[in-house]
Amino acid sequence: MDDMRNLVYEIAGRLYDLDADVYRTLGSGLGRVFNSSREETIRHLTQVMKEHRTSHYLRSSLALIGNMARTIPEKAERSRVMTEYNEIWQLIQKLPEHFGAVDILDKSLAGLNQTLAQNPLANRFGPGQHLIVCIGRTYGSAGTDIGFALADSLKINYYDTEIFTEVLERLEAKEDGIQDHASFAHGQNLNQNPQAVEKGLGIRGRIRQFSRYHGLPKTQAVFFNQTALICEMAQREDFVIMGRCADVILTNHQIPHVSIYINAPFETRIHRIMRQDNLDYKSAKKFLQKIDRRHRTYYEFFTSRKWGDVVNYDLCINSASYGIEGSVQLIQRLLPPRD
Amino acid sequence: MDDMRNLVYEIAGRLYDLDADVYRTLGSGLGRVFNSSREETIRHLTQVMKEHRTSHYLRSSLALIGNMARTIPEKAERSRVMTEYNEIWQLIQKLPEHFGAVDILDKSLAGLNQTLAQNPLANRFGPGQHLIVCIGRTYGSAGTDIGFALADSLKINYYDTEIFTEVLERLEAKEDGIQDHASFAHGQNLNQNPQAVEKGLGIRGRIRQFSRYHGLPKTQAVFFNQTALICEMAQREDFVIMGRCADVILTNHQIPHVSIYINAPFETRIHRIMRQDNLDYKSAKKFLQKIDRRHRTYYEFFTSRKWGDVVNYDLCINSASYGIEGSVQLIQRLLPPRD
């Protein structure tokens, strides 16, 4: 108790003296932050430190003195003053109630966040840990191109909606004994042999326990099957996966991953798909609105979360500010070091 | 023209052969992506490459073959196959219409984005360029604490709303010849000498041209003054600035900067300010809603943009996934190297 009172008193006194010192060092033309007497200032500052709600005044005073101190032209003088500044800041951090003392960290989120440099729950991450990058994105934001280029440069597997749907349909076809059921989401056949996908992806082992959830509507059955497949893949390999609410699925199953959302301004996206899909402005806009609506409905139905809301991801990127190549580089800089 | 036809034909043929090669290498138990004859597959693939809208099938085939090739257990074999895979991918990138050929990069945004590693408009960045980190944030997301800690670790100046308002009010007071006008946004006096702020921040030179825009309502006059001050600061020093629509102001004035938005889930923010401000759940929630509303109104009035929308920033961070320290480290990893 007395220790704390002494600490508060020491901080107030040294802060007052630092202000005076900066004032002296910068010459008479420059003013100071505290103009009352030493006693009065200390009384005021100790009061501020006692109350949570006013503790930001302490930060503001400290920042103002620091901003001024950094303008001291003479290097040795500046270094001397900044050393004292840093020591006071160290002392302030010892206060249980100092600004920033209450962290915002949510351990359940942070523990699953593979881009957190020094993960406080690092013990959860065994050597068999796989890197899983989940990318949510809007149509036209080049999110899919970024995901593919990222997987390529990391030399890990890539799953977009089409590949994923293909794999699932083949699993279902196999279950039903249908061999030639393969078709892509958009209705085009890639001429794939079902066995190629199953065995190539190494999921032979789990086919038997694969259920079609006959009691459920089709969409929900597919979602449940997706969930099972994503969780199994996560135990086996590194990969980049586009959409499929993969981030929510992995979070629900307590599997660490990277959760990223990619978007770009609506107008920029319109102009991109005008070029890419060879559409006029009006058609492109209408098409985009339709796809966005479908995306949103899907995500919100299965996750009960707001689609594209910053707080549903670890990180959101405006791809118009980075481009495809720049976004890949940005994400790579965020990833944990790999063997 | 003929060159392009040859390129398309070469890609299709080598892709078919790669698939067959992967099939052979992985043994007879493993299937292939293309099951038709070589001729038929090539005809199909060349068709796909000709049409924009179907070019993603090319990506999906390539990705599927790549995913399988990476499972080849024998290293030399895998390396041989992946070399061919990479060569085909290089060829695909020569197609003017290949997936990802239309970038999403907005040069006007990218040219102002200081976190873009290899800025394509790098020539715009002279040696006198200053690092300016603009942080928008929600109350309770610890954005201010992150900003302060970031400025401290970068050893650059820090401006939050209070310091900024203080500086502006002192400038206005000076203009009016009022000496003792200083008060913080929250109504508490820091006992600062106006001269301290003015001269300490080195803005003496621009006081004379400082206008109060008497014809405008108070809020708008303040906003105009802020704009002038932010732009001037940007020419003089590195700094972190919280809020004040600084990112929009700098974008409008074509001044490069880092644009970040920090948010955290509403419930997490409620619980943080319950601890920080010593409030019960209900009061904290009500207070947060009020502050969010005020923030939003301010931002949307002056920028005509949607507050907190991903596409208004280069990058958005969920501080609950990173915590204060983790967020600072994350932002530091994104910043350009400095002298």
PDB file of C-alpha atoms in Angstrom, chain B residues 55-275:
ATOM      1  CA  SER B  55     -10.567 -19.729 -66.916  1.00  0.00           C
ATOM      2  CA  HIS B  56     -10.968 -20.658 -63.249  1.00  0.00           C
ATOM      3  CA  TYR B  57     -11.377 -24.302 -64.360  1.00  0.00           C
ATOM      4  CA  LEU B  58      -7.809 -24.120 -65.548  1.00  0.00           C
ATOM      5  CA  ARG B  59      -6.765 -22.972 -62.071  1.00  0.00           C
ATOM      6  CA  SER B  60      -8.768 -25.750 -60.447  1.00  0.00           C
ATOM      7  CA  SER B  61      -7.223 -28.453 -62.655  1.00  0.00           C
ATOM      8  CA  LEU B  62      -3.760 -27.076 -62.045  1.00  0.00           C
ATOM      9  CA  ALA B  63      -4.391 -26.890 -58.283  1.00  0.00           C
ATOM     10  CA  LEU B  64      -5.771 -30.446 -58.143  1.00  0.00           C
ATOM     11  CA  ILE B  65      -2.773 -31.862 -60.010  1.00  0.00           C
ATOM     12  CA  GLY B  66      -0.469 -29.796 -57.770  1.00  0.00           C
ATOM     13  CA  ASN B  67      -2.196 -31.013 -54.598  1.00  0.00           C
ATOM     14  CA  MET B  68      -1.691 -34.612 -55.722  1.00  0.00           C
ATOM     15  CA  ALA B  69       1.881 -34.104 -56.917  1.00  0.00           C
ATOM     16  CA  ARG B  70       2.855 -32.819 -53.468  1.00  0.00           C
ATOM     17  CA  THR B  71       1.903 -36.201 -51.993  1.00  0.00           C
ATOM     18  CA  ILE B  72       4.551 -38.061 -54.051  1.00  0.00           C
ATOM     19  CA  PRO B  73       6.683 -39.611 -51.322  1.00  0.00           C
ATOM     20  CA  GLU B  74       9.965 -39.950 -53.241  1.00  0.00           C
ATOM     21  CA  LYS B  75      11.784 -36.622 -53.116  1.00  0.00           C
ATOM     22  CA  ALA B  76      13.585 -36.696 -56.490  1.00  0.00           C
ATOM     23  CA  GLU B  77      10.391 -37.741 -58.274  1.00  0.00           C
ATOM     24  CA  ARG B  78       8.365 -35.076 -56.504  1.00  0.00           C
ATOM     25  CA  SER B  79      10.937 -32.428 -57.345  1.00  0.00           C
ATOM     26  CA  ARG B  80      10.945 -33.446 -61.023  1.00  0.00           C
ATOM     27  CA  VAL B  81       7.146 -33.299 -61.227  1.00  0.00           C
ATOM     28  CA  MET B  82       6.918 -29.988 -59.344  1.00  0.00           C
ATOM     29  CA  THR B  83       9.499 -28.440 -61.673  1.00  0.00           C
ATOM     30  CA  GLU B  84       7.256 -29.262 -64.620  1.00  0.00           C
ATOM     31  CA  TYR B  85       4.232 -27.965 -62.642  1.00  0.00           C
ATOM     32  CA  ASN B  86       6.020 -24.662 -62.065  1.00  0.00           C
ATOM     33  CA  GLU B  87       7.017 -24.359 -65.696  1.00  0.00           C
ATOM     34  CA  ILE B  88       3.417 -24.850 -66.798  1.00  0.00           C
ATOM     35  CA  TRP B  89       2.269 -22.245 -64.259  1.00  0.00           C
ATOM     36  CA  GLN B  90       4.864 -19.844 -65.687  1.00  0.00           C
ATOM     37  CA  LEU B  91       3.458 -20.440 -69.166  1.00  0.00           C
ATOM     38  CA  ILE B  92      -0.110 -19.869 -67.972  1.00  0.00           C
ATOM     39  CA  GLN B  93       0.940 -16.519 -66.589  1.00  0.00           C
ATOM     40  CA  LYS B  94       1.979 -15.508 -70.087  1.00  0.00           C
ATOM     41  CA  LEU B  95      -1.628 -15.806 -71.258  1.00  0.00           C
ATOM     42  CA  PRO B  96      -3.170 -12.352 -71.407  1.00  0.00           C
ATOM     43  CA  GLU B  97      -6.454 -13.731 -70.130  1.00  0.00           C
ATOM     44  CA  HIS B  98      -5.317 -16.189 -67.468  1.00  0.00           C
ATOM     45  CA  PHE B  99      -6.982 -16.199 -64.064  1.00  0.00           C
ATOM     46  CA  GLY B 100      -5.448 -13.471 -61.954  1.00  0.00           C
ATOM     47  CA  ALA B 101      -4.401 -11.574 -65.084  1.00  0.00           C
ATOM     48  CA  VAL B 102      -6.677  -8.719 -64.092  1.00  0.00           C
ATOM     49  CA  ASP B 103      -5.179  -7.218 -60.954  1.00  0.00           C
ATOM     50  CA  ILE B 104      -7.250  -5.499 -58.271  1.00  0.00           C
ATOM     51  CA  LEU B 105      -4.539  -2.928 -57.534  1.00  0.00           C
ATOM     52  CA  ASP B 106      -5.828   0.642 -57.370  1.00  0.00           C
ATOM     53  CA  LYS B 107      -2.760   2.719 -58.149  1.00  0.00           C
ATOM     54  CA  SER B 108      -4.073   5.793 -56.401  1.00  0.00           C
ATOM     55  CA  LEU B 109      -4.521   3.802 -53.179  1.00  0.00           C
ATOM     56  CA  ALA B 110      -1.367   1.732 -53.546  1.00  0.00           C
ATOM     57  CA  GLY B 111       0.746   4.806 -54.208  1.00  0.00           C
ATOM     58  CA  LEU B 112      -0.181   6.148 -50.775  1.00  0.00           C
ATOM     59  CA  ASN B 113       0.176   2.821 -48.956  1.00  0.00           C
ATOM     60  CA  GLN B 114       3.365   2.831 -46.893  1.00  0.00           C
ATOM     61  CA  THR B 115       2.946  -0.829 -45.894  1.00  0.00           C
ATOM     62  CA  LEU B 116       3.109  -2.030 -49.483  1.00  0.00           C
ATOM     63  CA  ALA B 117       6.456  -3.844 -49.555  1.00  0.00           C
ATOM     64  CA  GLN B 118       7.417  -3.172 -53.138  1.00  0.00           C
ATOM     65  CA  ASN B 119       5.505  -0.071 -53.893  1.00  0.00           C
ATOM     66  CA  PRO B 120       4.964   0.026 -57.644  1.00  0.00           C
ATOM     67  CA  LEU B 121       4.988   3.789 -57.460  1.00  0.00           C
ATOM     68  CA  ALA B 122       8.146   3.811 -55.393  1.00  0.00           C
ATOM     69  CA  ASN B 123       9.499   6.821 -57.259  1.00  0.00           C
ATOM     70  CA  ARG B 124       6.992   8.995 -55.498  1.00  0.00           C
ATOM     71  CA  PHE B 125       8.739   8.268 -52.209  1.00  0.00           C
ATOM     72  CA  GLY B 126      11.584  10.674 -51.756  1.00  0.00           C
ATOM     73  CA  PRO B 127      14.210  10.418 -49.037  1.00  0.00           C
ATOM     74  CA  GLY B 128      12.387  13.104 -47.056  1.00  0.00           C
ATOM     75  CA  GLN B 129       9.347  10.848 -46.744  1.00  0.00           C
ATOM     76  CA  HIS B 130       7.907  10.573 -43.249  1.00  0.00           C
ATOM     77  CA  LEU B 131       6.276   7.564 -41.672  1.00  0.00           C
ATOM     78  CA  ILE B 132       2.705   8.383 -40.708  1.00  0.00           C
ATOM     79  CA  VAL B 133       0.567   5.760 -39.046  1.00  0.00           C
ATOM     80  CA  CYS B 134      -3.154   6.597 -38.977  1.00  0.00           C
ATOM     81  CA  ILE B 135      -5.163   4.478 -36.583  1.00  0.00           C
ATOM     82  CA  GLY B 136      -8.951   4.474 -36.553  1.00  0.00           C
ATOM     83  CA  ARG B 137     -10.465   2.432 -33.737  1.00  0.00           C
ATOM     84  CA  THR B 138     -13.529   1.718 -31.675  1.00  0.00           C
ATOM     85  CA  TYR B 139     -13.677   2.693 -28.029  1.00  0.00           C
ATOM     86  CA  GLY B 140     -12.670  -0.183 -25.787  1.00  0.00           C
ATOM     87  CA  SER B 141     -10.657  -1.954 -28.503  1.00  0.00           C
ATOM     88  CA  ALA B 142      -7.422  -0.715 -26.882  1.00  0.00           C
ATOM     89  CA  GLY B 143      -6.613   1.068 -30.135  1.00  0.00           C
ATOM     90  CA  THR B 144      -5.296   4.085 -28.256  1.00  0.00           C
ATOM     91  CA  ASP B 145      -3.061   1.938 -26.079  1.00  0.00           C
ATOM     92  CA  ILE B 146      -1.779   0.148 -29.165  1.00  0.00           C
ATOM     93  CA  GLY B 147      -1.076   3.486 -30.875  1.00  0.00           C
ATOM     94  CA  PHE B 148       0.787   4.866 -27.876  1.00  0.00           C
ATOM     95  CA  ALA B 149       2.864   1.700 -27.417  1.00  0.00           C
ATOM     96  CA  LEU B 150       3.614   1.670 -31.152  1.00  0.00           C
ATOM     97  CA  ALA B 151       4.794   5.300 -31.166  1.00  0.00           C
ATOM     98  CA  ASP B 152       6.883   4.581 -28.087  1.00  0.00           C
ATOM     99  CA  SER B 153       8.594   1.570 -29.612  1.00  0.00           C
ATOM    100  CA  LEU B 154       9.189   3.421 -32.892  1.00  0.00           C
ATOM    101  CA  LYS B 155      10.412   6.455 -30.917  1.00  0.00           C
ATOM    102  CA  ILE B 156       8.152   8.785 -32.894  1.00  0.00           C
ATOM    103  CA  ASN B 157       5.555  11.329 -31.850  1.00  0.00           C
ATOM    104  CA  TYR B 158       2.097  10.354 -30.734  1.00  0.00           C
ATOM    105  CA  TYR B 159      -1.088  12.368 -31.198  1.00  0.00           C
ATOM    106  CA  ASP B 160      -4.367  11.267 -29.734  1.00  0.00           C
ATOM    107  CA  THR B 161      -7.610  13.188 -29.830  1.00  0.00           C
ATOM    108  CA  GLU B 162      -6.854  14.989 -26.587  1.00  0.00           C
ATOM    109  CA  ILE B 163      -3.392  16.174 -27.523  1.00  0.00           C
ATOM    110  CA  PHE B 164      -4.655  17.185 -30.913  1.00  0.00           C
ATOM    111  CA  THR B 165      -7.626  19.110 -29.556  1.00  0.00           C
ATOM    112  CA  GLU B 166      -5.334  20.769 -27.041  1.00  0.00           C
ATOM    113  CA  VAL B 167      -2.966  21.920 -29.755  1.00  0.00           C
ATOM    114  CA  LEU B 168      -5.824  23.245 -31.866  1.00  0.00           C
ATOM    115  CA  GLU B 169      -7.476  25.093 -29.015  1.00  0.00           C
ATOM    116  CA  ARG B 170      -4.226  26.716 -28.060  1.00  0.00           C
ATOM    117  CA  LEU B 171      -3.683  27.807 -31.643  1.00  0.00           C
ATOM    118  CA  GLU B 172      -7.147  29.299 -31.680  1.00  0.00           C
ATOM    119  CA  ALA B 173      -6.659  30.938 -28.308  1.00  0.00           C
ATOM    120  CA  LYS B 174      -3.414  32.453 -29.535  1.00  0.00           C
ATOM    121  CA  GLU B 175      -5.238  33.718 -32.597  1.00  0.00           C
ATOM    122  CA  ASP B 176      -7.789  35.411 -30.351  1.00  0.00           C
ATOM    123  CA  GLY B 177      -5.201  36.656 -27.915  1.00  0.00           C
ATOM    124  CA  ILE B 178      -6.698  34.502 -25.196  1.00  0.00           C
ATOM    125  CA  GLN B 179      -3.984  32.986 -23.075  1.00  0.00           C
ATOM    126  CA  ASP B 180      -5.750  30.710 -20.654  1.00  0.00           C
ATOM    127  CA  HIS B 181      -8.107  28.809 -22.850  1.00  0.00           C
ATOM    128  CA  ALA B 182      -6.592  25.389 -22.478  1.00  0.00           C
ATOM    129  CA  SER B 183      -8.872  22.539 -21.640  1.00  0.00           C
ATOM    130  CA  PHE B 184      -8.983  18.906 -22.588  1.00  0.00           C
ATOM    131  CA  ALA B 185     -11.806  17.327 -24.516  1.00  0.00           C
ATOM    132  CA  HIS B 186     -13.068  15.695 -21.361  1.00  0.00           C
ATOM    133  CA  GLY B 187     -12.997  18.971 -19.507  1.00  0.00           C
ATOM    134  CA  GLN B 188      -9.868  18.524 -17.462  1.00  0.00           C
ATOM    135  CA  ASN B 189      -7.066  21.056 -17.467  1.00  0.00           C
ATOM    136  CA  LEU B 190      -3.516  19.844 -17.856  1.00  0.00           C
ATOM    137  CA  ASN B 191      -2.009  23.152 -16.757  1.00  0.00           C
ATOM    138  CA  GLN B 192      -0.213  23.594 -20.011  1.00  0.00           C
ATOM    139  CA  ASN B 193       1.344  26.766 -21.210  1.00  0.00           C
ATOM    140  CA  PRO B 194       0.068  27.456 -24.713  1.00  0.00           C
ATOM    141  CA  GLN B 195       3.564  28.374 -25.835  1.00  0.00           C
ATOM    142  CA  ALA B 196       4.799  24.985 -24.719  1.00  0.00           C
ATOM    143  CA  VAL B 197       2.610  23.219 -27.181  1.00  0.00           C
ATOM    144  CA  GLU B 198       2.998  25.626 -30.038  1.00  0.00           C
ATOM    145  CA  LYS B 199       6.715  25.933 -29.860  1.00  0.00           C
ATOM    146  CA  GLY B 200       7.445  22.477 -28.574  1.00  0.00           C
ATOM    147  CA  LEU B 201       5.700  21.083 -31.608  1.00  0.00           C
ATOM    148  CA  GLY B 202       7.501  23.574 -33.807  1.00  0.00           C
ATOM    149  CA  ILE B 203       4.424  24.985 -35.453  1.00  0.00           C
ATOM    150  CA  ARG B 204       5.216  28.615 -34.755  1.00  0.00           C
ATOM    151  CA  GLY B 205       5.616  29.301 -38.444  1.00  0.00           C
ATOM    152  CA  ARG B 206       2.114  28.457 -39.412  1.00  0.00           C
ATOM    153  CA  ILE B 207       0.251  30.257 -36.668  1.00  0.00           C
ATOM    154  CA  ARG B 208      -0.056  33.429 -38.647  1.00  0.00           C
ATOM    155  CA  GLN B 209      -1.811  31.797 -41.533  1.00  0.00           C
ATOM    156  CA  PHE B 210      -4.071  30.003 -39.144  1.00  0.00           C
ATOM    157  CA  SER B 211      -7.654  30.915 -39.824  1.00  0.00           C
ATOM    158  CA  ARG B 212     -10.706  30.202 -37.745  1.00  0.00           C
ATOM    159  CA  TYR B 213     -13.090  30.017 -40.686  1.00  0.00           C
ATOM    160  CA  HIS B 214     -15.533  32.361 -38.980  1.00  0.00           C
ATOM    161  CA  GLY B 215     -18.182  31.698 -41.581  1.00  0.00           C
ATOM    162  CA  LEU B 216     -18.417  28.012 -40.665  1.00  0.00           C
ATOM    163  CA  PRO B 217     -20.102  26.137 -37.844  1.00  0.00           C
ATOM    164  CA  LYS B 218     -17.681  25.296 -35.016  1.00  0.00           C
ATOM    165  CA  THR B 219     -17.273  21.554 -35.808  1.00  0.00           C
ATOM    166  CA  GLN B 220     -16.494  22.228 -39.419  1.00  0.00           C
ATOM    167  CA  ALA B 221     -14.071  25.020 -38.566  1.00  0.00           C
ATOM    168  CA  VAL B 222     -12.235  22.642 -36.237  1.00  0.00           C
ATOM    169  CA  PHE B 223     -12.156  20.008 -38.965  1.00  0.00           C
ATOM    170  CA  PHE B 224     -10.636  22.442 -41.442  1.00  0.00           C
ATOM    171  CA  ASN B 225      -8.038  23.497 -38.912  1.00  0.00           C
ATOM    172  CA  GLN B 226      -7.229  19.863 -38.206  1.00  0.00           C
ATOM    173  CA  THR B 227      -6.745  19.237 -41.887  1.00  0.00           C
ATOM    174  CA  ALA B 228      -4.244  22.063 -42.173  1.00  0.00           C
ATOM    175  CA  LEU B 229      -2.352  20.961 -39.086  1.00  0.00           C
ATOM    176  CA  ILE B 230      -2.175  17.265 -40.076  1.00  0.00           C
ATOM    177  CA  CYS B 231      -0.891  18.069 -43.538  1.00  0.00           C
ATOM    178  CA  GLU B 232       1.757  20.344 -42.099  1.00  0.00           C
ATOM    179  CA  MET B 233       2.877  17.807 -39.533  1.00  0.00           C
ATOM    180  CA  ALA B 234       3.161  15.227 -42.318  1.00  0.00           C
ATOM    181  CA  GLN B 235       5.790  17.351 -44.019  1.00  0.00           C
ATOM    182  CA  ARG B 236       7.861  17.640 -40.876  1.00  0.00           C
ATOM    183  CA  GLU B 237       7.897  14.499 -38.758  1.00  0.00           C
ATOM    184  CA  ASP B 238       7.124  10.809 -38.302  1.00  0.00           C
ATOM    185  CA  PHE B 239       4.098  10.229 -36.102  1.00  0.00           C
ATOM    186  CA  VAL B 240       1.240   8.018 -34.999  1.00  0.00           C
ATOM    187  CA  ILE B 241      -2.152   9.713 -35.049  1.00  0.00           C
ATOM    188  CA  MET B 242      -5.357   8.386 -33.574  1.00  0.00           C
ATOM    189  CA  GLY B 243      -8.617   9.063 -35.387  1.00  0.00           C
ATOM    190  CA  ARG B 244      -9.394  12.593 -36.609  1.00  0.00           C
ATOM    191  CA  CYS B 245     -10.161  11.106 -40.060  1.00  0.00           C
ATOM    192  CA  ALA B 246      -6.447  11.589 -40.617  1.00  0.00           C
ATOM    193  CA  ASP B 247      -6.296   8.801 -43.206  1.00  0.00           C
ATOM    194  CA  VAL B 248      -8.975  10.432 -45.331  1.00  0.00           C
ATOM    195  CA  ILE B 249      -7.364  13.846 -44.992  1.00  0.00           C
ATOM    196  CA  LEU B 250      -3.954  12.504 -46.043  1.00  0.00           C
ATOM    197  CA  THR B 251      -5.462  10.550 -48.936  1.00  0.00           C
ATOM    198  CA  ASN B 252      -7.250  13.652 -50.160  1.00  0.00           C
ATOM    199  CA  HIS B 253      -3.946  15.520 -50.032  1.00  0.00           C
ATOM    200  CA  GLN B 254      -2.032  12.677 -51.713  1.00  0.00           C
ATOM    201  CA  ILE B 255       0.252  12.143 -48.740  1.00  0.00           C
ATOM    202  CA  PRO B 256       1.501   8.552 -48.257  1.00  0.00           C
ATOM    203  CA  HIS B 257       0.694   6.943 -44.917  1.00  0.00           C
ATOM    204  CA  VAL B 258      -0.274   3.735 -43.141  1.00  0.00           C
ATOM    205  CA  SER B 259      -4.014   3.319 -42.739  1.00  0.00           C
ATOM    206  CA  ILE B 260      -5.167   0.903 -40.041  1.00  0.00           C
ATOM    207  CA  TYR B 261      -8.461   0.251 -38.304  1.00  0.00           C
ATOM    208  CA  ILE B 262      -8.623  -1.524 -34.974  1.00  0.00           C
ATOM    209  CA  ASN B 263     -11.738  -3.170 -33.631  1.00  0.00           C
ATOM    210  CA  ALA B 264     -12.668  -6.029 -31.309  1.00  0.00           C
ATOM    211  CA  PRO B 265     -15.893  -7.950 -30.742  1.00  0.00           C
ATOM    212  CA  PHE B 266     -18.542  -5.841 -29.008  1.00  0.00           C
ATOM    213  CA  GLU B 267     -18.820  -8.194 -26.011  1.00  0.00           C
ATOM    214  CA  THR B 268     -15.044  -8.215 -25.541  1.00  0.00           C
ATOM    215  CA  ARG B 269     -15.026  -4.426 -25.592  1.00  0.00           C
ATOM    216  CA  ILE B 270     -17.834  -4.264 -23.052  1.00  0.00           C
ATOM    217  CA  HIS B 271     -15.928  -6.472 -20.652  1.00  0.00           C
ATOM    218  CA  ARG B 272     -12.759  -4.481 -21.138  1.00  0.00           C
ATOM    219  CA  ILE B 273     -14.330  -1.133 -20.303  1.00  0.00           C
ATOM    220  CA  MET B 274     -16.189  -2.699 -17.384  1.00  0.00           C
ATOM    221  CA  ARG B 275     -12.752  -3.350 -15.879  1.00  0.00           C
TER     222      ARG B 275
END
